[in-house]
Tab-separated table of C-alpha atoms and ligand atoms in Angstrom:
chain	number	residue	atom	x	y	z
M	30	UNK	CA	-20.794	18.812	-15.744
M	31	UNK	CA	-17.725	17.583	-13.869
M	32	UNK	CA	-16.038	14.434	-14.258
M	33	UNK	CA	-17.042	11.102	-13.074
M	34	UNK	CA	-14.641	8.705	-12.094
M	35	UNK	CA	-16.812	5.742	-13.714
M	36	UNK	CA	-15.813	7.023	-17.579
M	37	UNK	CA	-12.898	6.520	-18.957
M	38	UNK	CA	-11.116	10.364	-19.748
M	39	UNK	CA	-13.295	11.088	-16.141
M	40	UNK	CA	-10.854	9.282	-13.859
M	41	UNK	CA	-8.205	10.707	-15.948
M	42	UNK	CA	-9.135	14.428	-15.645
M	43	UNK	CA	-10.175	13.962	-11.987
M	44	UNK	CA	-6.600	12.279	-11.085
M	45	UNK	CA	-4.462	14.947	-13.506
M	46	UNK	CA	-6.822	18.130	-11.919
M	47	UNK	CA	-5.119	16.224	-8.853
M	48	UNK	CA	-1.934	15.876	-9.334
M	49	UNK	CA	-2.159	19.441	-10.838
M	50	UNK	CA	-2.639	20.855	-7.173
M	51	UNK	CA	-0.171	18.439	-5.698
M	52	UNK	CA	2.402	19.652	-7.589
M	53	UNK	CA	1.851	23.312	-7.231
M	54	UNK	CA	2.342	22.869	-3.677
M	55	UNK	CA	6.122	20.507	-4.175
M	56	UNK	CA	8.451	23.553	-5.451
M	57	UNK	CA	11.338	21.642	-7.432
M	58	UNK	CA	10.314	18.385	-5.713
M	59	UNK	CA	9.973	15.775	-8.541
M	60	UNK	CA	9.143	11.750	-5.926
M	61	UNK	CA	10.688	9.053	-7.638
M	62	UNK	CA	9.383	6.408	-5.380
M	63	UNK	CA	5.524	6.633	-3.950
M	64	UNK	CA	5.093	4.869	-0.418
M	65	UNK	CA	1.461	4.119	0.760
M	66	UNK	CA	1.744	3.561	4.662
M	67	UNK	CA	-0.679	1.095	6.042
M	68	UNK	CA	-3.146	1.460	9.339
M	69	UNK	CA	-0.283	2.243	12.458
M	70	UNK	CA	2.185	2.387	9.798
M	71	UNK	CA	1.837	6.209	9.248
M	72	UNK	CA	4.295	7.895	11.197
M	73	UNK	CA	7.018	7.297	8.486
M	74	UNK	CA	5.874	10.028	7.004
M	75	UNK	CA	7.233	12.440	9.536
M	76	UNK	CA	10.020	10.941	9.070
M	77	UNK	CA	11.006	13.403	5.448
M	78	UNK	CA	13.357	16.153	4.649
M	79	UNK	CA	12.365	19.261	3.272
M	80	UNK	CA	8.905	17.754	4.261
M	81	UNK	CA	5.843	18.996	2.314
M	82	UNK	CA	1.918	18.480	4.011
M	83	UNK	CA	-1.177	18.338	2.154
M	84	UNK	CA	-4.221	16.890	3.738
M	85	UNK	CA	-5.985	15.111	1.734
M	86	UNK	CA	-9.201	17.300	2.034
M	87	UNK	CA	-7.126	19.874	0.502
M	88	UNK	CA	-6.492	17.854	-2.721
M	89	UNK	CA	-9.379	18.045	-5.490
M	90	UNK	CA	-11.215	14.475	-5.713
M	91	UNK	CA	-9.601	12.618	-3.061
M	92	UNK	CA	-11.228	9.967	-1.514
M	93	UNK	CA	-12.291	10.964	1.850
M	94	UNK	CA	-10.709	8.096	4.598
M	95	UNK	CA	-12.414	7.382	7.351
M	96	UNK	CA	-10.691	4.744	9.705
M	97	UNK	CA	-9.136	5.049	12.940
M	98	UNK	CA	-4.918	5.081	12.676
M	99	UNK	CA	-4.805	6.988	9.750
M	100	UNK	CA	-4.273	10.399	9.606
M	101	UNK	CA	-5.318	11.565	6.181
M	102	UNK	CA	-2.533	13.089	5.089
M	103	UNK	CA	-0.068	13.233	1.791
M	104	UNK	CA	3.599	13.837	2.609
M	105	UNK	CA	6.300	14.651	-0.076
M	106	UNK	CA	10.250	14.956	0.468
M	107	UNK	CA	13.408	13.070	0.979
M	108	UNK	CA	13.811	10.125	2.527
M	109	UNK	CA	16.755	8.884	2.792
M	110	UNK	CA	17.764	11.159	0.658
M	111	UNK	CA	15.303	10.335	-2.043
M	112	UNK	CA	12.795	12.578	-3.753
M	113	UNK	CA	9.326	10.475	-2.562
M	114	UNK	CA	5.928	10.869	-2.044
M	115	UNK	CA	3.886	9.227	1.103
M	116	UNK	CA	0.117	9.050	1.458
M	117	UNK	CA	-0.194	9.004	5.163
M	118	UNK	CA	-4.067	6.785	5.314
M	119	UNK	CA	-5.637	5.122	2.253
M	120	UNK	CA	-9.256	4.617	1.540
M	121	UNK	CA	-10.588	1.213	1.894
M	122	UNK	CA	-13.111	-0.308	-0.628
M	123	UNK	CA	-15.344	-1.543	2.702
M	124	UNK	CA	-16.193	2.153	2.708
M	125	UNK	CA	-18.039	2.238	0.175
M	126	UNK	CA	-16.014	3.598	-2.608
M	127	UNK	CA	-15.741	2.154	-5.683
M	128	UNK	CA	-12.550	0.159	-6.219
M	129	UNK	CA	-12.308	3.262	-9.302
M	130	UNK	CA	-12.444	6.322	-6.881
M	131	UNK	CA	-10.355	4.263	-3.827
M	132	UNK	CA	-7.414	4.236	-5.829
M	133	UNK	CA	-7.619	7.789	-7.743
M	134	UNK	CA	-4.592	8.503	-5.202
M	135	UNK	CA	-2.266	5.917	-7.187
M	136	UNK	CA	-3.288	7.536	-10.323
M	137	UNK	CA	-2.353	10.686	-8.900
M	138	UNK	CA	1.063	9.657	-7.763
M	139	UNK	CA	1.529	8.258	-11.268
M	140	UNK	CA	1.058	10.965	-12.456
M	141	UNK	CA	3.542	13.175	-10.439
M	142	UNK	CA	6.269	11.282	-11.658
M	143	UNK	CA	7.120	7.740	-9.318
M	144	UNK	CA	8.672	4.957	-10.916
M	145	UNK	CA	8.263	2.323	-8.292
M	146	UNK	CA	5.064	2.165	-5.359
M	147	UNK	CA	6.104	0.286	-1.827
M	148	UNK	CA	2.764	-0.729	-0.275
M	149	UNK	CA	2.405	-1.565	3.510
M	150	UNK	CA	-0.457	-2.912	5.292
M	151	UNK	CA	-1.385	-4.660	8.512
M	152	UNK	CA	-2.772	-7.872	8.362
M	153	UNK	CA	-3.468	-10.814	9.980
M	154	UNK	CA	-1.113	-13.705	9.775
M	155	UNK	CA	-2.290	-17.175	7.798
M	156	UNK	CA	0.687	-18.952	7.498
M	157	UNK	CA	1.038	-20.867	11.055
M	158	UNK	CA	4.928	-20.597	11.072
M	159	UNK	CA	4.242	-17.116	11.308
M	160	UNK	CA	3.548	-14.653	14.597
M	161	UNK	CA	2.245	-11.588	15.227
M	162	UNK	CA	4.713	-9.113	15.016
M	163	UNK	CA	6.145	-10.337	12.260
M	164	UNK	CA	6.611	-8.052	9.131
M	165	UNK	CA	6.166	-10.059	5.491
M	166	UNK	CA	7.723	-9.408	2.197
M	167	UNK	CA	4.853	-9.583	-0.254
M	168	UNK	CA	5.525	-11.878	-3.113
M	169	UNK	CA	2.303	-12.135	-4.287
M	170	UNK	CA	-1.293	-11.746	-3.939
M	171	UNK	CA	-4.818	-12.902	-4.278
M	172	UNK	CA	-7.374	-10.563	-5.142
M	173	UNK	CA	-10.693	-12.013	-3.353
M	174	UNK	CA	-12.299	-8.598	-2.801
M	175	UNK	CA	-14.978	-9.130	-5.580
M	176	UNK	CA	-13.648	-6.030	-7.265
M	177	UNK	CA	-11.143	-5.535	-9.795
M	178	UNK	CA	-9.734	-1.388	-10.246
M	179	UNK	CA	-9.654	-1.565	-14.022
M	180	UNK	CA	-13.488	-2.521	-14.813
M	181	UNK	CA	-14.753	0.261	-16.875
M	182	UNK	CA	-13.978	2.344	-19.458
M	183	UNK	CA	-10.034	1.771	-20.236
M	184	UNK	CA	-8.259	4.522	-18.525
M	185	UNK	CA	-5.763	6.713	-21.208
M	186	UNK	CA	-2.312	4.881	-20.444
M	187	UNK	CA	-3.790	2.276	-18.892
M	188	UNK	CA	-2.608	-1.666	-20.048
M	189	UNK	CA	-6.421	-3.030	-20.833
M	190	UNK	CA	-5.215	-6.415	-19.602
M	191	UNK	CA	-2.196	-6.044	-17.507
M	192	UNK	CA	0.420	-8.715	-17.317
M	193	UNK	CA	0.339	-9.931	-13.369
M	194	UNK	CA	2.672	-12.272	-13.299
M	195	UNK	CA	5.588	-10.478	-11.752
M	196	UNK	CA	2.942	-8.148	-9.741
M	197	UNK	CA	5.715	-7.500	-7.150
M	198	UNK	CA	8.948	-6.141	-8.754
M	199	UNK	CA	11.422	-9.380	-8.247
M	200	UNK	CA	14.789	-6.575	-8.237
M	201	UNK	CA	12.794	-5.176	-5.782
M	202	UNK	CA	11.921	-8.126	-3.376
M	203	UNK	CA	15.598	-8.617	-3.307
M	204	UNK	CA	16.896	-5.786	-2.446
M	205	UNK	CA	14.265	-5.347	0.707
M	206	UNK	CA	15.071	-9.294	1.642
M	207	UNK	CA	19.048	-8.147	1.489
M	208	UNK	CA	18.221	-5.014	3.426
M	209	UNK	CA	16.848	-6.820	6.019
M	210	UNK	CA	19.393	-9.027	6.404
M	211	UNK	CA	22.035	-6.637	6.464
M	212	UNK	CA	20.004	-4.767	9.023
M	213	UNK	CA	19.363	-7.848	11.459
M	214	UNK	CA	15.983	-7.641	10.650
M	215	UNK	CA	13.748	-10.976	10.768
M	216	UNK	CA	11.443	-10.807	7.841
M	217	UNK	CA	8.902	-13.489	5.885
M	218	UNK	CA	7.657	-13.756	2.689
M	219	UNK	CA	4.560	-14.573	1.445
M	220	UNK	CA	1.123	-13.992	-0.322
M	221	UNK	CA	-0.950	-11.857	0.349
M	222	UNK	CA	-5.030	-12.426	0.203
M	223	UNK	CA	-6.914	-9.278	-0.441
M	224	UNK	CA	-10.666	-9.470	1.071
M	225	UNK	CA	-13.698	-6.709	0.994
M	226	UNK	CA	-13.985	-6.553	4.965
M	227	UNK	CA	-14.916	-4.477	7.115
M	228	UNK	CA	-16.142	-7.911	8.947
M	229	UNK	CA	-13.090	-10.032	9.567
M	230	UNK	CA	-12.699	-13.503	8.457
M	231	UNK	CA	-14.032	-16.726	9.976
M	232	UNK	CA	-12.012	-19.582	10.797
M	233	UNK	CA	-13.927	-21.294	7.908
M	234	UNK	CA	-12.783	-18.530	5.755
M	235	UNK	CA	-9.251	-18.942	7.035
M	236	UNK	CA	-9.077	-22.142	6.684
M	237	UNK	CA	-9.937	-21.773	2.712
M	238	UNK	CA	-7.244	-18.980	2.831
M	239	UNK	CA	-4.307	-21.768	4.132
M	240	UNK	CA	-5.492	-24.042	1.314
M	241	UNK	CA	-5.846	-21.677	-1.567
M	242	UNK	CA	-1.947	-20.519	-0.942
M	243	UNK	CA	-2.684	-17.361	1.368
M	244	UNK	CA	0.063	-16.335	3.734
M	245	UNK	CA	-1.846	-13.299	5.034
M	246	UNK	CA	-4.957	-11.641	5.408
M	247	UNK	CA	-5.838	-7.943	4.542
M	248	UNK	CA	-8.647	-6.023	3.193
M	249	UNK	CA	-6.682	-3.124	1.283
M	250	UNK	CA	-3.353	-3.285	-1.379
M	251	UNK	CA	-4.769	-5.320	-4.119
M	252	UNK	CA	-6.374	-2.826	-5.634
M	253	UNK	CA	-3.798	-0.038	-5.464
M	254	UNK	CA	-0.884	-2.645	-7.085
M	255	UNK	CA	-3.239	-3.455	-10.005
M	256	UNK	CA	-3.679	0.097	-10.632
M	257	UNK	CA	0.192	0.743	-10.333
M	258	UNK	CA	0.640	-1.962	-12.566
M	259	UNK	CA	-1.939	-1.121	-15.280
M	260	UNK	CA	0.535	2.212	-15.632
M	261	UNK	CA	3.613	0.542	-15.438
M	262	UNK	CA	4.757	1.104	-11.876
M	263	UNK	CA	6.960	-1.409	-10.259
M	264	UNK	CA	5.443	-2.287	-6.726
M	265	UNK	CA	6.614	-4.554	-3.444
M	266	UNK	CA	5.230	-4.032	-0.337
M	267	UNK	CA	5.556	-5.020	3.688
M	268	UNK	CA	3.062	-6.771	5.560
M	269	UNK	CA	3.027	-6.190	9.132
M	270	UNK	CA	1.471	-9.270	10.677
M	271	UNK	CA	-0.445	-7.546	13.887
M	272	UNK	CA	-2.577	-10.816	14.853
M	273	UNK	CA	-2.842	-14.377	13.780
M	274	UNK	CA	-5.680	-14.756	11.372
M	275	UNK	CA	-9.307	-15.972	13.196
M	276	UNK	CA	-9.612	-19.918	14.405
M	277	UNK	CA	-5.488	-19.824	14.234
M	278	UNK	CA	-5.434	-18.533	18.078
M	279	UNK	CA	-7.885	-18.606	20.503
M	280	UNK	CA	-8.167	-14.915	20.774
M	281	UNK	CA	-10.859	-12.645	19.446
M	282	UNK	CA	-9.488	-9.903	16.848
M	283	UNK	CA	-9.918	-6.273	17.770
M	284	UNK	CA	-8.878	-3.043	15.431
M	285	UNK	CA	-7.305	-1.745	19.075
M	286	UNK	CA	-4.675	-5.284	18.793
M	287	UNK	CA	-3.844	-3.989	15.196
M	288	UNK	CA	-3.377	-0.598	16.024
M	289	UNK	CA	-1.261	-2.353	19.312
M	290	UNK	CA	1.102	-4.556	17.136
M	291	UNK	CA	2.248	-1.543	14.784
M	292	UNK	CA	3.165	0.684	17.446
M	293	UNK	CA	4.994	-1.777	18.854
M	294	UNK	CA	6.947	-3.208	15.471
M	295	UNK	CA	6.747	0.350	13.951
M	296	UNK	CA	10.479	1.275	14.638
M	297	UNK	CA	11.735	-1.824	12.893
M	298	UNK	CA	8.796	-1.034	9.936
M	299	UNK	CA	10.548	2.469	9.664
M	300	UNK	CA	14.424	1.008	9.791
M	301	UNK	CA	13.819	-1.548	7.112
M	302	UNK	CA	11.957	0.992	4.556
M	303	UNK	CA	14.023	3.732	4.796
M	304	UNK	CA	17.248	1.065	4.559
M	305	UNK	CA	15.530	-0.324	1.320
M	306	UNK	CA	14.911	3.289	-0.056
M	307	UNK	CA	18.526	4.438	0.367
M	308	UNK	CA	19.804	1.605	-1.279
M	309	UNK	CA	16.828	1.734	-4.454
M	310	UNK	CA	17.938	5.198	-4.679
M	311	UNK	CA	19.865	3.775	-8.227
M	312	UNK	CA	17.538	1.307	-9.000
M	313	UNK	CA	14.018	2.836	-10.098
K	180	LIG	N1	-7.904	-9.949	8.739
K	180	LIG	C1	-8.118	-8.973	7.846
K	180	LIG	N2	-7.522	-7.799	7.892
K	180	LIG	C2	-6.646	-7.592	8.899
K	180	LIG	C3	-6.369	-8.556	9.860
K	180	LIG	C4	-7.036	-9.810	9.783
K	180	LIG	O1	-6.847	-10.736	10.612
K	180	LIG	N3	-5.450	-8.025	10.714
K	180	LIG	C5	-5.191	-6.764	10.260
K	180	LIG	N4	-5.903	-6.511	9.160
């Protein structure tokens, strides 16, 4: 019988089987940071040295992804001169898979080695001093997508009940808020809400979002950061604002404005995380 990814040493096998044929394929290649590159946020990965390719329907177990803007793709090099791993396309819970299988790929970058995860997304834009276009620091977030990763069996090396309280690395934070500032480029800071999707929000729902402490709006992230932090990774991550969130403009949201905004913030995206890896290069 093969493994299931609803028992316990099942999600184990299934990510280690893996990360077994990821690393066959990496030669001497050993990441030290993982980087998972949000919808329009993808082309950083062909952005690597000594670039490796594996799409992901080459990789045993890997949930299949299925939205338009990403590419499917795992990407392994240097960036900036750093040994890292990029997974070009995530899958997203509104899918359909379970919150388990959807982040098998963290598991698998776990266990190839990374010490720290950067997480991007796009999302919409809560806070009202903020504009589309912008790109947000995550300090924190709010999981609201009914789901929580870790229900289940406890995964081996898994923290039962991980400590959340510092969910995004603080060293971390810094050293992306000094990059950016060194590099001229504007950047917020703020929380992160996590919902299911694939509908977006309502103004209603918004409006809740502004009062419960929400800066943004996203329907991916959470689940891959409590994963990472269940095994001990240290995570930040980079909103990209693409739209304000619904009842904040007058406009009606569209995947195609998403997909618009990255494009056209994508260059400053790439600048400020391959600025932050090359100065983390000491610090995982
Ligand atoms: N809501 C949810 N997810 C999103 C949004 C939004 O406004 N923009 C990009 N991803």
């Amino acid at each position: 019988m093969s493994a299931s990814p609803d028992g316990a040493s099942g999600l184990a096998t299934l990510a280690l089987e893996a990360a077994e044929a990821v690393r066959s394929r990496l030669g001497d290649l050993r990441p030290a940071v993982g980087l998972v590159l949000g919808s329009g946020l993808g082309s950083l990965g062909d952005e690597f040295e000594d670039e490796v390719r594996i799409p992901y329907d080459e990789i045993p177990h890997w949930p299949p992804v299925g939205v338009v803007g990403h590419s499917g793709t795992l990407v392994a090099g240097l960036l900036e001169g750093v040994p890292a791993v990029a997974l070009k396309g995530r899958a997203h819970l509104y899918e359909g898979h379970s919150a388990r299988l959807a982040t098998l790929p963290i598991r698998v970058l776990g266990a190839l080695g990374i010490r720290a995860l950067f997480v991007s997304n796009a999302a919409g834009a809560v806070n009202r001093g903020f504009k589309a276009g912008d790109l947000m620091l995550i300090s924190d977030h709010l999981n609201l997508m009914g789901q929580n990763p870790l229900t289940g069996p406890v995964v081996e090396g898994d923290e039962r009940f991980p400590d959340m309280s510092v969910a995004y690395d603080a060293r971390l934070r810094a050293v992306v808020r000094d990059t950016a500032l060194a590099e001229g480029i504007p950047l917020q800071e703020g929380v992160y809400a996590g919902l299911l999707g694939p509908s977006y929000e309502t103004p209603a729902e918004i409006s809740m979002l502004e009062r419960l402490g929400a800066d943004a709006v996203g329907m991916s992230t959470v689940p891959e950061v409590i994963v990472a932090r269940a095994m001990g990774i240290r995570c930040f991550g980079v909103s990209c604002l693409t739209n304000l969130a619904a009842g904040i403009s007058a406009e009606v949201l569209s995947h195609l404005e998403v997909m618009e905004t990255t494009e056209r913030v994508g260059g400053r995206f790439r600048l400020l995380v391959r600025s932050v890896l090359g100065r983390i290069e000491s610090e995982p």
